[in-house]
XYZ file of C-alpha atoms in Angstrom:
558
model
C -10.187 -11.728 4.486
C -8.344 -8.619 4.826
C -9.742 -5.679 3.139
C -7.473 -3.317 1.789
C -7.983 0.086 2.227
C -5.716 0.831 -0.269
C -4.666 -1.234 -3.003
C -5.255 -3.420 -4.999
C -4.905 -5.539 -1.920
C -7.011 -8.146 -0.770
C -6.655 -8.569 2.745
C -10.774 -9.291 3.219
C -10.825 -12.849 1.931
C -8.561 -10.524 0.494
C -9.647 -7.063 -0.529
C -9.032 -3.189 -0.794
C -10.213 0.462 0.235
C -9.121 4.036 -0.034
C -7.969 5.610 3.077
C -6.072 8.238 4.730
C -6.879 7.733 7.601
C 2.510 5.016 18.688
C 5.231 4.849 20.764
C 8.000 6.769 19.145
C 10.222 4.444 17.223
C 13.009 5.750 19.384
C 14.620 3.353 21.780
C 12.908 4.879 24.799
C 9.537 4.980 23.088
C 9.331 8.766 23.037
C 7.985 11.181 25.591
C 4.491 9.686 25.701
C 5.526 6.054 25.983
C 5.032 5.949 29.762
C 1.396 7.010 29.417
C 0.510 4.881 26.388
C -1.421 1.631 26.929
C 0.486 -1.600 26.363
C -1.977 -2.748 23.696
C -4.482 -1.180 21.335
C -8.133 -1.423 22.309
C -9.768 -4.768 21.616
C -13.171 -3.537 22.787
C -16.297 -3.933 20.657
C -19.250 -1.512 20.848
C -22.152 -2.221 18.485
C -25.343 -2.748 20.563
C -25.504 -6.542 20.116
C -29.185 -7.479 19.954
C -30.870 -10.850 19.367
C -32.767 -11.315 16.090
C -36.095 -11.758 17.891
C -35.618 -8.450 19.718
C -35.585 -6.488 16.448
C -38.689 -4.897 14.999
C -39.898 -5.863 11.571
C -39.425 -3.013 9.089
C -37.597 0.263 8.854
C -34.778 1.674 6.759
C -31.048 1.850 7.476
C -29.245 4.658 5.629
C -25.534 5.484 5.562
C -22.937 7.144 3.368
C -21.643 4.806 0.665
C -21.546 3.912 -3.003
C -20.325 1.208 -5.338
C -16.664 1.069 -6.258
C -14.962 0.711 -9.612
C -14.450 -3.027 -9.027
C -17.285 -4.721 -7.156
C -15.967 -8.302 -7.098
C -14.271 -8.743 -3.694
C -12.027 -11.506 -5.023
C -10.495 -9.194 -7.641
C -7.144 -7.534 -6.981
C -8.645 -4.055 -7.519
C -11.529 -4.514 -5.085
C -11.743 -2.286 -2.011
C -13.187 -2.524 1.468
C -16.127 -0.460 0.207
C -16.780 -2.986 -2.547
C -16.670 -5.852 -0.083
C -19.185 -4.240 2.219
C -21.599 -3.556 -0.635
C -21.134 -7.117 -1.922
C -22.101 -8.541 1.471
C -25.576 -6.955 1.236
C -26.618 -9.020 -1.773
C -24.324 -12.038 -1.780
C -23.548 -14.994 0.466
C -22.215 -14.492 3.990
C -21.440 -18.134 4.686
C -18.703 -17.833 7.315
C -18.234 -14.930 9.708
C -16.172 -14.275 12.833
C -16.972 -13.096 16.322
C -15.491 -9.735 17.416
C -12.489 -11.604 18.834
C -12.102 -13.852 15.808
C -13.895 -17.149 16.561
C -15.244 -18.847 13.420
C -19.035 -18.827 12.926
C -20.698 -20.972 10.228
C -23.996 -19.685 8.817
C -26.432 -22.659 8.693
C -28.429 -20.989 5.922
C -25.453 -21.830 3.676
C -23.425 -24.570 5.388
C -25.575 -27.079 7.278
C -22.484 -29.028 8.352
C -18.713 -28.530 8.324
C -16.188 -31.256 9.059
C -12.406 -30.798 9.168
C -9.969 -33.697 9.438
C -6.253 -34.350 8.937
C -4.905 -37.627 7.598
C -1.308 -38.329 6.624
C -0.472 -34.683 7.278
C -3.047 -33.415 4.755
C -6.225 -31.582 5.631
C -9.699 -32.377 4.321
C -12.718 -30.087 4.700
C -16.218 -31.358 3.928
C -18.815 -28.608 3.409
C -22.425 -29.741 3.397
C -24.515 -27.036 1.758
C -28.060 -26.169 2.826
C -30.485 -28.039 0.551
C -32.543 -24.864 -0.020
C -29.552 -22.708 -0.966
C -29.768 -21.275 -4.486
C -28.564 -18.235 -6.387
C -31.220 -15.720 -7.375
C -31.292 -16.959 -10.986
C -32.364 -20.388 -9.731
C -28.946 -22.077 -10.027
C -28.463 -24.329 -6.975
C -25.622 -23.366 -4.647
C -23.677 -26.604 -4.662
C -20.158 -28.009 -4.839
C -19.586 -26.407 -8.259
C -19.755 -22.892 -6.728
C -17.031 -23.843 -4.231
C -14.951 -25.363 -7.023
C -15.417 -22.322 -9.284
C -14.368 -19.952 -6.489
C -11.244 -22.050 -5.853
C -10.296 -22.220 -9.541
C -10.669 -18.455 -9.975
C -8.387 -17.715 -7.028
C -5.731 -20.457 -6.994
C -3.350 -18.783 -9.443
C -3.354 -21.632 -11.968
C -4.975 -19.453 -14.653
C -3.186 -16.139 -15.183
C -6.263 -14.627 -16.880
C -7.746 -14.071 -13.410
C -6.706 -10.867 -11.626
C -7.182 -12.446 -8.198
C -6.612 -10.467 -5.051
C -4.764 -13.276 -3.325
C -3.999 -16.902 -4.121
C -2.832 -17.634 -0.576
C -4.556 -20.731 0.766
C -6.391 -21.440 -2.476
C -3.149 -22.646 -4.028
C -2.771 -25.177 -1.200
C -6.049 -26.859 -2.177
C -5.292 -29.879 -4.370
C -8.911 -30.505 -5.347
C -12.586 -29.671 -4.836
C -14.828 -32.634 -5.617
C -18.451 -33.695 -5.299
C -19.253 -35.437 -2.022
C -22.201 -37.726 -1.307
C -24.322 -35.522 -3.609
C -24.207 -32.148 -5.387
C -24.821 -30.386 -2.086
C -21.522 -31.494 -0.605
C -18.078 -30.144 -1.485
C -14.937 -32.037 -0.451
C -11.793 -29.894 -0.259
C -8.392 -31.572 -0.067
C -5.265 -29.638 0.880
C -1.552 -30.154 0.485
C -0.574 -30.058 4.135
C -2.722 -28.211 6.648
C -4.213 -24.752 6.228
C -5.672 -23.713 9.608
C -7.117 -20.409 8.368
C -9.166 -22.058 5.588
C -12.473 -20.406 6.707
C -11.167 -17.104 5.302
C -11.226 -18.644 1.807
C -14.946 -19.349 1.569
C -16.739 -16.792 3.735
C -18.442 -15.870 0.465
C -18.311 -17.504 -2.953
C -18.976 -16.893 -6.633
C -21.764 -18.006 -8.953
C -20.090 -20.316 -11.508
C -20.916 -17.781 -14.265
C -19.298 -14.961 -12.275
C -16.226 -17.175 -11.883
C -15.462 -17.192 -15.619
C -12.314 -15.124 -16.207
C -13.859 -12.317 -18.247
C -16.738 -11.909 -15.781
C -14.407 -12.199 -12.785
C -12.379 -9.247 -14.068
C -14.998 -7.081 -15.769
C -18.616 -8.015 -15.011
C -18.736 -6.160 -11.675
C -17.013 -2.980 -12.860
C -19.483 -0.286 -11.709
C -22.238 -2.902 -12.038
C -24.169 -5.267 -9.805
C -25.297 -8.750 -10.775
C -28.139 -9.516 -8.378
C -29.094 -12.566 -10.461
C -25.774 -14.155 -9.414
C -26.257 -13.166 -5.783
C -27.994 -14.769 -2.793
C -29.132 -13.713 0.646
C -31.855 -11.902 2.569
C -31.502 -8.749 0.440
C -31.115 -8.015 -3.228
C -30.581 -4.896 -5.321
C -33.575 -2.574 -5.457
C -31.848 0.379 -7.134
C -28.283 0.761 -8.432
C -28.054 4.332 -9.671
C -24.984 4.777 -11.861
C -25.720 8.512 -12.177
C -25.911 9.456 -8.474
C -23.955 6.517 -7.071
C -26.778 5.737 -4.631
C -27.743 2.119 -3.886
C -30.864 0.613 -2.308
C -31.177 -2.995 -1.183
C -34.598 -4.539 -0.550
C -35.787 -7.857 0.833
C -35.094 -10.774 -1.477
C -38.265 -12.813 -2.212
C -36.057 -15.775 -3.181
C -34.313 -16.011 0.195
C -34.806 -19.298 2.052
C -33.419 -18.323 5.465
C -34.281 -15.857 8.230
C -35.776 -12.846 6.502
C -34.142 -9.463 6.729
C -35.617 -7.245 9.429
C -35.247 -4.055 7.377
C -37.508 -2.962 4.534
C -34.567 -1.178 2.928
C -30.824 -0.713 3.243
C -29.771 2.557 1.561
C -26.346 3.918 0.603
C -26.175 7.624 -0.248
C -23.155 8.852 -2.200
C -21.837 11.802 -0.156
C -18.406 13.196 0.704
C -17.422 12.886 4.368
C -18.251 16.497 5.318
C -21.638 16.290 3.616
C -22.206 12.990 5.402
C -21.697 14.597 8.810
C -24.217 17.313 7.911
C -26.703 14.760 6.601
C -26.433 12.849 9.876
C -26.997 16.024 11.879
C -30.091 16.689 9.764
C -31.458 13.221 10.501
C -31.014 11.905 6.952
C -28.491 9.230 7.951
C -28.646 6.645 10.737
C -24.928 6.126 11.209
C -21.763 8.062 10.416
C -18.075 7.542 11.040
C -16.316 10.110 13.238
C -12.761 9.915 11.958
C -11.267 12.986 13.629
C -11.787 15.480 16.431
C -13.786 17.905 14.272
C -16.285 15.327 13.047
C -16.614 13.838 16.546
C -17.277 17.302 17.987
C -20.047 17.877 15.446
C -21.921 14.648 16.145
C -21.374 14.256 19.884
C -24.404 14.921 22.060
C -26.967 15.123 19.236
C -30.456 14.297 20.503
C -31.495 10.704 19.851
C -27.960 9.552 19.026
C -25.061 7.877 20.795
C -21.332 7.425 20.214
C -20.053 3.882 19.754
C -16.295 3.487 19.928
C -13.980 0.510 20.145
C -10.890 -1.154 18.779
C -9.928 -1.200 15.154
C -8.446 -3.979 13.008
C -6.859 -1.340 10.758
C -3.234 -0.477 10.188
C -2.176 2.516 8.110
C 1.277 2.225 6.579
C 3.596 4.412 4.546
C 4.499 2.554 1.337
C 7.798 3.267 -0.454
C 7.819 2.588 -4.201
C 11.198 0.891 -4.577
C 11.016 1.244 -8.385
C 10.766 5.031 -8.197
C 13.814 7.319 -8.406
C 15.942 7.688 -5.293
C 13.730 5.244 -3.364
C 15.443 2.423 -5.222
C 18.306 3.002 -2.755
C 17.696 1.115 0.506
C 19.943 3.542 2.400
C 17.626 6.402 1.447
C 14.523 4.439 2.453
C 16.024 3.533 5.829
C 17.103 7.123 6.488
C 13.606 8.407 5.713
C 12.040 5.857 8.080
C 14.520 6.751 10.837
C 13.550 10.416 10.399
C 9.819 9.852 10.907
C 8.621 10.324 14.478
C 5.599 8.040 14.453
C 4.498 9.311 17.856
C 3.963 12.773 16.350
C 2.039 11.341 13.380
C -0.214 9.525 15.850
C -0.722 12.775 17.792
C -1.892 14.488 14.592
C -4.288 11.631 13.848
C -5.751 11.263 17.329
C -5.852 14.891 18.439
C -9.107 15.546 20.254
C -10.195 11.895 20.212
C -9.128 11.037 23.792
C -7.426 7.935 22.403
C -3.990 6.384 22.802
C -2.352 3.227 21.501
C 1.128 1.778 21.250
C 2.675 2.240 17.813
C 1.797 -0.638 15.482
C 4.653 -3.099 15.134
C 3.273 -5.340 12.413
C 1.262 -5.416 9.224
C -0.092 -8.853 10.165
C -1.489 -8.805 13.707
C -2.708 -6.163 16.160
C -1.423 -5.654 19.669
C -4.707 -6.915 21.158
C -4.220 -10.287 19.396
C -2.491 -13.418 20.673
C 0.872 -13.918 18.985
C 1.422 -10.235 18.150
C 5.020 -9.013 18.213
C 6.447 -5.540 17.661
C 8.484 -6.398 14.590
C 9.033 -2.767 13.570
C 10.915 -1.885 16.763
C 13.097 -4.958 16.266
C 14.521 -3.482 13.050
C 14.030 0.298 13.295
C 14.818 3.024 15.816
C 13.761 6.642 15.479
C 16.981 8.589 14.933
C 17.286 11.549 12.561
C 20.943 12.050 13.559
C 21.708 8.461 12.567
C 19.840 9.049 9.292
C 22.080 12.060 8.529
C 25.235 9.986 9.130
C 23.994 7.221 6.820
C 23.143 9.678 4.053
C 26.563 11.350 4.466
C 28.280 7.973 4.134
C 26.212 7.139 1.046
C 27.417 10.324 -0.680
C 24.292 12.469 -0.230
C 25.790 15.850 0.695
C 23.747 18.841 1.940
C 23.275 21.521 -0.740
C 23.165 25.285 -0.286
C 19.381 25.096 0.192
C 19.673 22.323 2.767
C 18.470 19.638 0.361
C 20.997 16.857 -0.109
C 22.490 16.126 -3.510
C 24.414 13.298 -5.122
C 25.710 13.185 -8.687
C 23.791 16.353 -9.513
C 20.522 14.854 -8.279
C 18.464 16.359 -5.441
C 17.158 14.158 -2.652
C 13.519 14.851 -3.444
C 10.706 12.377 -2.826
C 7.060 12.689 -3.844
C 4.172 12.131 -1.431
C 0.806 11.460 -3.055
C -2.023 13.093 -1.105
C -5.541 11.905 -1.917
C -8.422 14.387 -1.743
C -8.614 17.465 0.469
C -9.115 15.968 3.923
C -7.583 18.335 6.543
C -6.145 15.414 8.516
C -4.456 14.072 5.387
C -2.952 17.506 4.708
C -1.735 17.808 8.301
C -0.085 14.381 8.115
C 1.670 15.271 4.854
C 2.868 18.543 6.370
C 4.139 16.730 9.452
C 6.145 14.281 7.348
C 7.643 17.110 5.282
C 8.692 18.946 8.461
C 10.368 15.806 9.845
C 12.348 15.098 6.675
C 13.510 18.671 6.001
C 16.195 18.851 8.770
C 17.668 15.577 7.501
C 18.033 17.060 4.014
C 15.150 15.305 2.282
C 12.626 17.459 0.415
C 9.120 15.984 0.437
C 7.158 17.130 -2.609
C 3.435 16.844 -1.859
C 1.467 15.837 -4.961
C -2.290 16.199 -4.765
C -4.473 13.610 -6.481
C -8.204 13.092 -6.895
C -9.916 10.260 -5.057
C -11.153 9.021 -8.439
C -7.554 8.261 -9.457
C -6.904 6.094 -6.409
C -7.071 2.706 -8.164
C -4.853 3.691 -11.083
C -2.242 5.337 -8.821
C -1.871 2.106 -6.904
C -2.239 -0.491 -9.637
C 0.225 1.381 -11.885
C 2.449 2.416 -8.954
C 2.337 6.103 -9.881
C 3.728 7.285 -6.545
C 6.910 7.582 -4.489
C 5.407 7.539 -0.991
C 1.780 6.602 -0.383
C -0.141 6.271 2.879
C -2.732 3.514 2.795
C -4.607 1.295 5.204
C -5.553 -2.342 5.513
C -8.548 -3.619 7.415
C -8.435 -7.223 8.529
C -11.749 -8.959 8.020
C -10.535 -12.137 9.679
C -8.146 -12.872 12.553
C -5.680 -14.939 10.495
C -3.026 -12.275 10.038
C -0.197 -14.662 9.148
C -2.124 -15.675 6.066
C -1.418 -12.287 4.506
C 2.365 -12.366 4.838
C 2.854 -13.087 1.130
C 0.175 -10.678 0.006
C 1.995 -7.826 1.722
C 5.644 -8.779 1.261
C 6.125 -11.251 -1.635
C 8.123 -9.634 -4.438
C 5.985 -11.260 -7.146
C 2.632 -10.026 -5.835
C 0.706 -7.100 -7.315
C -0.688 -6.523 -3.851
C 2.817 -5.672 -2.595
C 2.580 -1.937 -3.285
C 6.278 -1.372 -2.660
C 7.637 -3.978 -5.145
C 10.310 -4.764 -2.534
C 11.532 -8.244 -1.671
C 13.449 -11.072 -3.288
C 12.875 -14.646 -4.529
C 14.848 -15.926 -1.515
C 12.583 -14.062 0.925
C 9.497 -15.167 -1.044
C 10.553 -18.756 -0.420
C 10.789 -18.152 3.341
C 7.434 -16.375 3.333
C 5.689 -19.206 1.487
C 7.219 -21.818 3.802
C 5.219 -20.369 6.712
C 1.995 -21.442 4.967
C 3.006 -25.097 5.427
C 3.044 -24.871 9.239
C -0.048 -26.664 10.540
C -0.181 -25.190 14.049
C -1.555 -21.620 14.036
C 0.582 -20.473 16.977
C 3.749 -21.875 15.401
C 2.803 -20.356 12.067
C 2.328 -16.946 13.682
C 5.714 -17.157 15.421
C 7.403 -18.044 12.129
C 5.556 -15.282 10.280
C 6.774 -12.740 12.839
C 10.396 -13.774 12.212
C 9.971 -13.486 8.450
C 8.176 -10.137 8.737
C 11.194 -8.769 10.619
C 13.342 -9.733 7.631
C 10.878 -8.170 5.198
C 10.798 -4.921 7.188
C 14.577 -4.666 6.736
C 13.901 -3.739 3.112
C 12.644 -0.465 4.673
C 9.856 -0.247 2.108
C 6.818 -0.261 4.395
C 6.367 1.541 7.701
C 3.257 0.923 9.855
C 2.275 4.313 11.302
C -0.967 4.012 13.294
C -4.226 2.102 13.712
C -6.656 4.326 15.569
C -10.098 3.750 17.070
C -13.332 2.878 15.309
C -15.739 5.624 16.361
C -19.275 6.143 15.086
C -22.297 8.246 15.871
C -25.450 6.181 15.617
C -29.170 6.793 16.051
C -30.312 5.177 19.297
C -32.030 1.849 18.787
C -29.958 0.802 15.788
C -28.800 -2.739 16.534
C -25.700 -4.737 15.605
C -23.888 -1.765 14.083
C -20.733 0.008 15.273
C -17.228 -0.962 16.333
C -17.263 -4.707 15.677
C -13.524 -5.616 15.340
C -13.581 -8.891 13.316
C -17.357 -9.306 13.470
C -19.436 -8.696 10.355
C -23.092 -8.890 11.437
C -25.263 -10.854 9.017
C -27.468 -8.457 7.005
C -30.660 -10.014 8.419
C -29.525 -9.167 11.973
C -29.097 -5.439 11.310
C -32.167 -3.416 12.251
C -33.998 -1.454 14.903
C -34.832 -2.505 18.445
C -38.502 -3.138 19.178
């Protein structure tokens, strides 16, 4: 899954999150290119500790709350929602930090994959003890219900992504109710991303799929070592406690607590000992938490990419020449400097929305289609009839070349980034109008496309980046924030899903992404490190790349 930081996007089995979270795009890579590493960090740092080495008991407390949409399969779900979901629902398939598939025997006692006549078959044998908290057995009907809700055949479902699900031709009962047989049209090598969690058949009814989890939990439809203890709609705080109905390895913690705090308050709460773990997203927060007694910094690679989205249905951004000129005017190296100042971190500029530079098959698709060049941008705008006005802002047909930039919240780093973009565009004759918005309006801004330019991030929850090509770039997808693309390109994008070999599929996806980037509607800007301050002794928490530790393995060292 890929969790969107922003959207409505699903990129975590397909999903979304709010975020603000490097070579220059110039031909020579900019002044810092010689010093930049050739790939982003693929290091993990999370104090991996065996289950038997953890003590029984304790509480784990972090910043967090529930999101508007808590169903991770829904188009409006966020990364936050997905993480909360995982504490009281099935975690059936996970990945190692580097992306190897791991089946959880508490859910799937056996998995067999075969290909016959060019079509793939997957047989999932479900643990005999597995049951939802309301007593409903977890069986083949849960797999079927999850498939039906996400395969796009019923338009009443606001599914985050249909990719992969639509290639399944059937889900049937195997030797008994505890076996699901999945048949595919062709081969879908990244199928594990489709069923790393699944829905209770009741939750998979259209009305419940769309509305039941809005600001609500349904622990009765959940399963796992923990269940909801307290879901406080007033404060936004959540507490998970051990689930007496769990059949597998019991959770090591007595409680898992989310406290609803803004980022600054979260740093202070960590310093006061009220939290066990906090994200250090910038130099100021890192400075505040570094060296605190009884804590340590854990830092590693990040499967995030933050991109600038251009709403192609909004005003002057409907003109591809304008979009290209704006992208050519943005010095991504300088944006990265703003983001990473004081973090002692460097990375090459991200060249793809699909894969990261530490992954096999990654290609710098951005540099293949875009070069940093404000002088070239000026020439293109001149040729397109955008003439500089007396105030330096270009005009055409009585219209000023003004573009809005939606800035969420009051984060200093977000403000600095917006200011940097405005300063880069001004000499080219483009006025950037910064429009402040409340974090609470995030979902509606995206789902209703109430923006011109919007910076948002995606976090990949699985290593199958090519799977998300359509989600990001297909013209008929809600998850394509830019609304760019064409039916002809959609056809090329969807054809990549039919390639059975993962390496070949990735190579084809890279070629198609280069074409999609020539719409100049989406510009990857930076990824950044994953850096956290953690109380010493906290195990299996930190910079995990693609790894999502099972809830029962999170706890405190003996």
